[in-house]
PDB file of C-alpha atoms in Angstrom:
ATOM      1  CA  UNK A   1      19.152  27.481  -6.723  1.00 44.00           C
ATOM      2  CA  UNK A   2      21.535  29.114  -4.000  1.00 46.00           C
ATOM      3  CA  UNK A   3      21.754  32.867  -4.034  1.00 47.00           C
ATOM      4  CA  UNK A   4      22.361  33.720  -0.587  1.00 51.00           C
ATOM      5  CA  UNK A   5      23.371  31.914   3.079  1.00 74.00           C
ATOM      6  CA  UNK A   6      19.782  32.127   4.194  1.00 82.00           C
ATOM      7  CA  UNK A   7      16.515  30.925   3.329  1.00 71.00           C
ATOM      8  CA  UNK A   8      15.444  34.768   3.310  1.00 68.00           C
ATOM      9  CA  UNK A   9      18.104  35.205   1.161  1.00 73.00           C
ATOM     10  CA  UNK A  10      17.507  33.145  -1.337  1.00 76.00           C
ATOM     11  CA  UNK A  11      13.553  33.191  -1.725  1.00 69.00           C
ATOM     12  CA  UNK A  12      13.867  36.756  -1.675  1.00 72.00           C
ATOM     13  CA  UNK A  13      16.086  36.243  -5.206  1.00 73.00           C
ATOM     14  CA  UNK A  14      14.087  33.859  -6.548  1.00 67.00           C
ATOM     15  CA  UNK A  15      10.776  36.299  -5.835  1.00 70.00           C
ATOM     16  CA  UNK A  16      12.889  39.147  -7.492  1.00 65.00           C
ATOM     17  CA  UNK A  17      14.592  37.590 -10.147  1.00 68.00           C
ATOM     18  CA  UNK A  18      10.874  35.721 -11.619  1.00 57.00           C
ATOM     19  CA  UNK A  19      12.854  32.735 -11.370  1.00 51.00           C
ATOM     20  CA  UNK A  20       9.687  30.070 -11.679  1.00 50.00           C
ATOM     21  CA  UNK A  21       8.955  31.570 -14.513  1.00 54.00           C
ATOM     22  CA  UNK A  22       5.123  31.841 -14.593  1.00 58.00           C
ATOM     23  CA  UNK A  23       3.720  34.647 -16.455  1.00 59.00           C
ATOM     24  CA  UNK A  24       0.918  34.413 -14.141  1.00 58.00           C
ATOM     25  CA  UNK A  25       2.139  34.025 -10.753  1.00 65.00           C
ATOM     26  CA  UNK A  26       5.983  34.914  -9.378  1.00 69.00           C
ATOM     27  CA  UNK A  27       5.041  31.907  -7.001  1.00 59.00           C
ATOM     28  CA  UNK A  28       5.314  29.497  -9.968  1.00 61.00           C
ATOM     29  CA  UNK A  29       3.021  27.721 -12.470  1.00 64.00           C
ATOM     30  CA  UNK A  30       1.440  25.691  -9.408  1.00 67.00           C
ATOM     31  CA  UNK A  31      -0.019  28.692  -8.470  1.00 66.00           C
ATOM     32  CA  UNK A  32      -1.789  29.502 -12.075  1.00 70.00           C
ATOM     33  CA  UNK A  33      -5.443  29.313 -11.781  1.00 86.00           C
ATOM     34  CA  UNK A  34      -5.323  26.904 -13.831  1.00 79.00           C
ATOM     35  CA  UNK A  35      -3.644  24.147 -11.538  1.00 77.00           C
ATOM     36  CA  UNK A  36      -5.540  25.289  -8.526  1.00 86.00           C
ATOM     37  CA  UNK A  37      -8.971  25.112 -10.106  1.00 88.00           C
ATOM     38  CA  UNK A  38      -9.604  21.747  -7.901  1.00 89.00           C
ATOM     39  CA  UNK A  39      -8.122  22.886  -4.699  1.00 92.00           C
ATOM     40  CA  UNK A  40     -10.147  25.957  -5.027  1.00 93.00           C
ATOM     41  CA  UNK A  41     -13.403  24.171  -4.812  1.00 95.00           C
ATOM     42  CA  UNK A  42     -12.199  21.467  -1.942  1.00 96.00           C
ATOM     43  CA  UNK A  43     -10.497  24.399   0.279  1.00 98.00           C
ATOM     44  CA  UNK A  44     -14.502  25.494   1.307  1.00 98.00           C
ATOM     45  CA  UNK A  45     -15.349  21.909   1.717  1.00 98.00           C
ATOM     46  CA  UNK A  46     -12.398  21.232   4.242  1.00 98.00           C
ATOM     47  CA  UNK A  47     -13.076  24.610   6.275  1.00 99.00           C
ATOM     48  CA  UNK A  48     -16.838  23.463   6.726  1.00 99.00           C
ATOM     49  CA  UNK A  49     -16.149  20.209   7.610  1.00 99.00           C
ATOM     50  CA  UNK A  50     -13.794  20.571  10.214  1.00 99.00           C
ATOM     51  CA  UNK A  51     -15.510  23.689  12.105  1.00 99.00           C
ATOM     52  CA  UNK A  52     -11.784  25.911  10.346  1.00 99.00           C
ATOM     53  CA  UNK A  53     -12.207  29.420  11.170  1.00 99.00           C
ATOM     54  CA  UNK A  54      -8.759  30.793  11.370  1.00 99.00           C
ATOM     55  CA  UNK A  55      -6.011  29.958   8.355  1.00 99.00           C
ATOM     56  CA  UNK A  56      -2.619  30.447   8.468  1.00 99.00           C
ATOM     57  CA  UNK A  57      -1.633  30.000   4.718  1.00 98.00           C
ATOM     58  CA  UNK A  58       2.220  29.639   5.008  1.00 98.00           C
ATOM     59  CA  UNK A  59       3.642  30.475   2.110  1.00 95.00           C
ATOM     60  CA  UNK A  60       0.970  32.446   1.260  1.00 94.00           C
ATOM     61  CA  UNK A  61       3.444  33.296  -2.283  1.00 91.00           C
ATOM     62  CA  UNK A  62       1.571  36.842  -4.060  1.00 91.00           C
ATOM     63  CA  UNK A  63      -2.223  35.396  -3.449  1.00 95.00           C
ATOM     64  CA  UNK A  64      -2.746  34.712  -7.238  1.00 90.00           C
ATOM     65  CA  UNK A  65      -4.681  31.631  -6.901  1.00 91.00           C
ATOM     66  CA  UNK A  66      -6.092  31.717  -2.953  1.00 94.00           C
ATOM     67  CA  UNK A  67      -7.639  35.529  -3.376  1.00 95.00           C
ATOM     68  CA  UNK A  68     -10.412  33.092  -5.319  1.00 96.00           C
ATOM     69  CA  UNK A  69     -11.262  30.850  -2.547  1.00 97.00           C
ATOM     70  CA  UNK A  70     -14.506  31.262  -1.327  1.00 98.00           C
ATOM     71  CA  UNK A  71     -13.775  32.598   2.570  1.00 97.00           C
ATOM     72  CA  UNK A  72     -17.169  33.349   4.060  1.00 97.00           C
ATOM     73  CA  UNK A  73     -16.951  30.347   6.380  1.00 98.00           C
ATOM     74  CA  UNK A  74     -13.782  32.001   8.014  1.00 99.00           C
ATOM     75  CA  UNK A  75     -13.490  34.373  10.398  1.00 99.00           C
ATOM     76  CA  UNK A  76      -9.290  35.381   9.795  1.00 99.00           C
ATOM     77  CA  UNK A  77      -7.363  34.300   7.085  1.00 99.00           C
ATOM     78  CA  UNK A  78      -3.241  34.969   7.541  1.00 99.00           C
ATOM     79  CA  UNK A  79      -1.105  34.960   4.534  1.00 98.00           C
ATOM     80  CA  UNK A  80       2.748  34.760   5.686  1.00 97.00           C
ATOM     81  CA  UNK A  81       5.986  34.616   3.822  1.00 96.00           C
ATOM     82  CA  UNK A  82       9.463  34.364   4.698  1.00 93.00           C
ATOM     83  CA  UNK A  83       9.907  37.357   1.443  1.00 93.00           C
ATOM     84  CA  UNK A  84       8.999  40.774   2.437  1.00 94.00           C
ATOM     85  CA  UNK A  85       8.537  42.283  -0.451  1.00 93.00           C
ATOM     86  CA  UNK A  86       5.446  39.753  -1.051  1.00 94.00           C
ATOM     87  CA  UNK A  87       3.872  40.662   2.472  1.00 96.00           C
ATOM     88  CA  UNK A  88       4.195  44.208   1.295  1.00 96.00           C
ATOM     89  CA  UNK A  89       2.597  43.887  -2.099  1.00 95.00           C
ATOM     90  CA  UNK A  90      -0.017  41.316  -0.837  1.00 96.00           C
ATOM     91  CA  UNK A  91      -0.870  43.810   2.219  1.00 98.00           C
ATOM     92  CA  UNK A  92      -1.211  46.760   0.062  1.00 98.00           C
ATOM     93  CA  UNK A  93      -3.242  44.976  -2.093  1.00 97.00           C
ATOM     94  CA  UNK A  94      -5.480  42.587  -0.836  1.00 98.00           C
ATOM     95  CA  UNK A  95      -5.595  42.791   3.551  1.00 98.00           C
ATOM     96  CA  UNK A  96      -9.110  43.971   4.492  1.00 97.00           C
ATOM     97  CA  UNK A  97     -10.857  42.897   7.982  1.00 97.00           C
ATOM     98  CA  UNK A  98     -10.747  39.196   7.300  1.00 98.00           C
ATOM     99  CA  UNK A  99      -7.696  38.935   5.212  1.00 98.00           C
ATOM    100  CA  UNK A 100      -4.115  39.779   6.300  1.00 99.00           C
ATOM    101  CA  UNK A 101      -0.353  39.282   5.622  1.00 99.00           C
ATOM    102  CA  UNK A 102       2.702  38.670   8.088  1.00 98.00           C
ATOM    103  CA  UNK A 103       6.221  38.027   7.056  1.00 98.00           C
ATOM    104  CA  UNK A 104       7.205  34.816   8.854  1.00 98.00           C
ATOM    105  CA  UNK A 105       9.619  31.765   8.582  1.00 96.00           C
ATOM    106  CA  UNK A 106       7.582  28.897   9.070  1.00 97.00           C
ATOM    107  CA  UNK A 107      10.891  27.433  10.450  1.00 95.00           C
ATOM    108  CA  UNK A 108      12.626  29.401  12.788  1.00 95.00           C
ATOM    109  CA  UNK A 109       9.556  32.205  13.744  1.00 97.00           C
ATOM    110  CA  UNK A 110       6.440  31.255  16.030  1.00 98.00           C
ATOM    111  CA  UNK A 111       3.367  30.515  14.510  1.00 98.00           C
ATOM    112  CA  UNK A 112      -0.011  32.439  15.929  1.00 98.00           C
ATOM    113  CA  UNK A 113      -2.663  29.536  16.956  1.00 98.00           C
ATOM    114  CA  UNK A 114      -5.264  28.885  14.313  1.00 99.00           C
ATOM    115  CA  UNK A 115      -7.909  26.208  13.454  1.00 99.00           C
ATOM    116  CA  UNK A 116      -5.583  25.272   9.739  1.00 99.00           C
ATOM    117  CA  UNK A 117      -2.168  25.863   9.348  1.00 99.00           C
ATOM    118  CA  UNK A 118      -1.931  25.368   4.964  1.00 98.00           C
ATOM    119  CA  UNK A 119       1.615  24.547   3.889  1.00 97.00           C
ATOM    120  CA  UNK A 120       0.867  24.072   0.181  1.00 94.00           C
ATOM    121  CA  UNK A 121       4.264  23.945  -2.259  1.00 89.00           C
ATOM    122  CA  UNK A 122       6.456  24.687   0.645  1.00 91.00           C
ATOM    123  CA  UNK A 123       8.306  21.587   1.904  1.00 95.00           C
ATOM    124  CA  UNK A 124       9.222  20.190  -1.450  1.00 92.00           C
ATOM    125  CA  UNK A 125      11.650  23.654  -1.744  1.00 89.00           C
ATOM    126  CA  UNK A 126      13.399  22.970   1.986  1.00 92.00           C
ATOM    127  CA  UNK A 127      15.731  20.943   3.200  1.00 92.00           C
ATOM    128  CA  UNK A 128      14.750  17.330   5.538  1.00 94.00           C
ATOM    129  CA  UNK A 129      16.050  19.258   8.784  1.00 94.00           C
ATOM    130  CA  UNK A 130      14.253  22.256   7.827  1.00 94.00           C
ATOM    131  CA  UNK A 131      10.942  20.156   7.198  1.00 95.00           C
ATOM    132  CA  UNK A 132      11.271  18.686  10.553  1.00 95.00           C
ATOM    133  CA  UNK A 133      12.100  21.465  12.167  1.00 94.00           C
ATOM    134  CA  UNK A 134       9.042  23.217  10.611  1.00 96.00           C
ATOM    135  CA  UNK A 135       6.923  20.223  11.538  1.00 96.00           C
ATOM    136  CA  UNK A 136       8.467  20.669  15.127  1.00 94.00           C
ATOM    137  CA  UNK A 137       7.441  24.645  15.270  1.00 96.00           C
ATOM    138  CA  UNK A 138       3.961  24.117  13.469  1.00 96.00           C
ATOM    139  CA  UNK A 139       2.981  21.331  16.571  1.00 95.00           C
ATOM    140  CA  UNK A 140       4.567  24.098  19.171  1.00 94.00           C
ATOM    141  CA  UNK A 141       1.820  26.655  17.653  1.00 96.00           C
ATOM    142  CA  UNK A 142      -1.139  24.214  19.282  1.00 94.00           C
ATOM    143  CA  UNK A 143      -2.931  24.834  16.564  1.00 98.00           C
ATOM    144  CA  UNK A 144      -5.396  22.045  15.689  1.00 98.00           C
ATOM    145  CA  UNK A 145      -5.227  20.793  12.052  1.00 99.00           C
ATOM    146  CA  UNK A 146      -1.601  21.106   8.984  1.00 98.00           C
ATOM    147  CA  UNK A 147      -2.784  20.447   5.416  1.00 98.00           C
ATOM    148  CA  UNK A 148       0.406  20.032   3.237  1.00 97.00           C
ATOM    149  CA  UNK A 149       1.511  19.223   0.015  1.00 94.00           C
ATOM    150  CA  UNK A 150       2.242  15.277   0.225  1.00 95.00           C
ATOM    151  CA  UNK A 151       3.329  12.968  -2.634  1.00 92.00           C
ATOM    152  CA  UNK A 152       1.395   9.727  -1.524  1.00 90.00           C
ATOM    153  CA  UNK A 153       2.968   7.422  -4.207  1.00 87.00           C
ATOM    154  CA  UNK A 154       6.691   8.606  -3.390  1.00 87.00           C
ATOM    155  CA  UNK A 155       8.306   5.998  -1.970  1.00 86.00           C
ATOM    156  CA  UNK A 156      11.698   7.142  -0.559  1.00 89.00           C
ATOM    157  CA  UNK A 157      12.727  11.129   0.315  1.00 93.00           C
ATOM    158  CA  UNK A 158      15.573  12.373  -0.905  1.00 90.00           C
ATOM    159  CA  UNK A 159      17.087  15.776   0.496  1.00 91.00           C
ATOM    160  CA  UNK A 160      17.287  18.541  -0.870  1.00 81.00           C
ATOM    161  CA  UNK A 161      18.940  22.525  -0.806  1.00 74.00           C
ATOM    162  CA  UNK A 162      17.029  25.628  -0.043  1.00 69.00           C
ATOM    163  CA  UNK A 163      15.461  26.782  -3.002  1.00 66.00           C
ATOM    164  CA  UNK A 164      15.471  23.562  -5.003  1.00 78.00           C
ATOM    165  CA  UNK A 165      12.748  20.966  -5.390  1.00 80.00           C
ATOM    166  CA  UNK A 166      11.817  17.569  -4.689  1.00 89.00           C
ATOM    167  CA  UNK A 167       8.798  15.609  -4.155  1.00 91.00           C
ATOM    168  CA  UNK A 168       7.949  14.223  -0.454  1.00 93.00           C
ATOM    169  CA  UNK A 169       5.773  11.906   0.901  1.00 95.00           C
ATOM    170  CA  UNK A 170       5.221  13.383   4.515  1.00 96.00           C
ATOM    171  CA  UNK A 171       4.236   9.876   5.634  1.00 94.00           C
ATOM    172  CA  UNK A 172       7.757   8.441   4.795  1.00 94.00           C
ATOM    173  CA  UNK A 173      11.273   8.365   6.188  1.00 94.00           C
ATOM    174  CA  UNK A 174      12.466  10.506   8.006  1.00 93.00           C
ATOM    175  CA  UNK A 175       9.298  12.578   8.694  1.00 94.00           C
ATOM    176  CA  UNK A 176       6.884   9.878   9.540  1.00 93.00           C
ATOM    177  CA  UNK A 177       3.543  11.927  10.049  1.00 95.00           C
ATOM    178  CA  UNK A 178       0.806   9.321  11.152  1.00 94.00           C
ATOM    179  CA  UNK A 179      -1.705   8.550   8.078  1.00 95.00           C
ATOM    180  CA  UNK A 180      -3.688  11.359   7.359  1.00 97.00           C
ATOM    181  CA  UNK A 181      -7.271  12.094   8.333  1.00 98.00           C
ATOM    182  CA  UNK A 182      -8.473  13.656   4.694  1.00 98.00           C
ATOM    183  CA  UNK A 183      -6.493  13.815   1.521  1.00 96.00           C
ATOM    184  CA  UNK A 184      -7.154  16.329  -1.628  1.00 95.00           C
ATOM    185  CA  UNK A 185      -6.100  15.155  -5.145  1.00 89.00           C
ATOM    186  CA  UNK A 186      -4.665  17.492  -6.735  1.00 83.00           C
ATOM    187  CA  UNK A 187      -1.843  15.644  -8.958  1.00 64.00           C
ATOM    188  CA  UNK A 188      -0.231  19.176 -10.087  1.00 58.00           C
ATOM    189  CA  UNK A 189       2.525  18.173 -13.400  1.00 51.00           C
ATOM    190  CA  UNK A 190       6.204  20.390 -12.148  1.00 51.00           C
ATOM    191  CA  UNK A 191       8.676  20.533 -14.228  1.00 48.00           C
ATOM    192  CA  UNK A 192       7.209  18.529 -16.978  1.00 43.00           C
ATOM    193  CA  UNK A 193       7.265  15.401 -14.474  1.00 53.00           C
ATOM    194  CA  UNK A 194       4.378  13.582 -13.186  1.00 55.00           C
ATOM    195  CA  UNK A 195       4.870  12.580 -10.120  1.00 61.00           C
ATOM    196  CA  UNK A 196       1.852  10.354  -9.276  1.00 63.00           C
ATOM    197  CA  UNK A 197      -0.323  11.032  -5.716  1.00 66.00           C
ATOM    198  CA  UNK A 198       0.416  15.029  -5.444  1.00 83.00           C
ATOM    199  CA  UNK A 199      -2.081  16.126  -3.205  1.00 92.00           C
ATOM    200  CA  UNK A 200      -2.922  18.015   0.530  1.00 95.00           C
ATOM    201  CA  UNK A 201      -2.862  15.574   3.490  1.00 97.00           C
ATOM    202  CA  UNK A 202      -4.484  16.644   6.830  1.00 98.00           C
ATOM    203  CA  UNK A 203      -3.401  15.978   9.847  1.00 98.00           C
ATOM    204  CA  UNK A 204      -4.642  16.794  13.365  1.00 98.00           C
ATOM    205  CA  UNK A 205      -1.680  18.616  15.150  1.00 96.00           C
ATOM    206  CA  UNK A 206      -2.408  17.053  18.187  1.00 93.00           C
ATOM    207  CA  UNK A 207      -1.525  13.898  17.225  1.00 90.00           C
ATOM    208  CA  UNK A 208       2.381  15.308  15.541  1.00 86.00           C
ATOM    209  CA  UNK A 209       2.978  15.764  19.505  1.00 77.00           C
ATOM    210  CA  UNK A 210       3.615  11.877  19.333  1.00 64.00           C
ATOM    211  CA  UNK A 211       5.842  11.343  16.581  1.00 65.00           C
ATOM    212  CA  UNK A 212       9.872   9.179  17.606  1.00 55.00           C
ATOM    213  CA  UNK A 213      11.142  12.965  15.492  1.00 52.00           C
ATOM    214  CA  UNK A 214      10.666  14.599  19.361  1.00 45.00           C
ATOM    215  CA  UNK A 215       8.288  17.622  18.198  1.00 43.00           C
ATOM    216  CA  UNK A 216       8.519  19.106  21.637  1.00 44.00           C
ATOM    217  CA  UNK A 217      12.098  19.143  22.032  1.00 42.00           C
ATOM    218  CA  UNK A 218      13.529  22.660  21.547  1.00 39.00           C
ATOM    219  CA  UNK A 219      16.322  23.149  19.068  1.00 41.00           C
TER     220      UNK A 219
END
């Protein structure tokens, strides 16, 4: 779906115009409750076992599904979104002294330092040179751990236009993340396809400041 030049442009229709079509969720049917039940109950588990205090949840989308994630081992938690309108909503809502909103594009904007950045549902809807380029700024925020969305099963990557969708399997061509350190199965159905292996990889961002894509390298 195009709608606009920029990626603002365009998420900021899709937000407006309900174009996912959940009757849950303007984010989507992947962020019902009842395709996040799983990833609800392994979030805790992941911030406990890696010592995660901070969160940057980027897209954060309206909070449908994450406002039901236990929190109490975190000290911050930073929803961000490239659409305005859903850091306004979300910040009227939901922001107390833990819990936050920011708009941001995870592309071009810097990144605040955290323990986790979360990238769930995000990369499938970008462009390859807008993945790596996010990759690129995500490793500039020395932050120390990225869980993403990952297709683990997906054997080639095909590109993509803003807006659209595709599954991508972060440890292929041409993003070649090293093998992740924990994985969470969460095998979400889009679209009516099954695409087998859809989980959350995670990676330690100190070791994307090695990859042959040249994360340090400004633009």
């Amino acid at each position: 779906m195009r709608t606009g030049n920029t990626r603002k442009e365009i998420f900021t229709t899709i937000y407006k115009t309900h174009h996912w079509k959940s009757s849950e969720s303007v984010s989507g049917p992947g962020s019902e409750l009842c395709q996040t039940e799983s990833l609800r109950y392994a979030l805790p588990i992941i911030f406990k076992k890696y010592n995660i205090k901070t969160v940057l949840d980027i897209p954060c989308g309206d909070f449908n599904w994450m406002r039901y994630v236990n929190m109490s081992y975190l000290d911050r938690y930073v929803g961000a979104d490239i659409v305005k309108d859903i850091v306004q909503d979300n910040s009227k809502l939901y922001t107390n002294q833990k819990v936050s909103f920011q708009k941001i594009d995870i592309v071009e904007d810097t990144l605040p330092m955290v323990d986790l950045v979360f990238t769930r549902d995000c990369f499938v809807h970008l462009s390859n040179i807008e993945v790596l380029d996010a990759i690129k700024n995500i490793a500039k925020s020395k932050s120390k751990y990225f869980l993403s969305t990952t297709y683990q099963n997906h054997s080639k990557n095909e590109d993509t236009s803003q807006g659209k969708w595709r599954p991508i399997n972060l440890n292929r061509t041409p993003f070649n993340l090293p093998p992740y350190i924990d994985y969470i199965d969460t095998d979400f159905q889009d679209s009516g396809k099954n695409y087998p292996g859809n989980g959350l990889g995670l990676w330690r961002i100190e070791n994307l400041l090695f990859l042959k894509i040249d994360i340090m390298t400004p633009k």
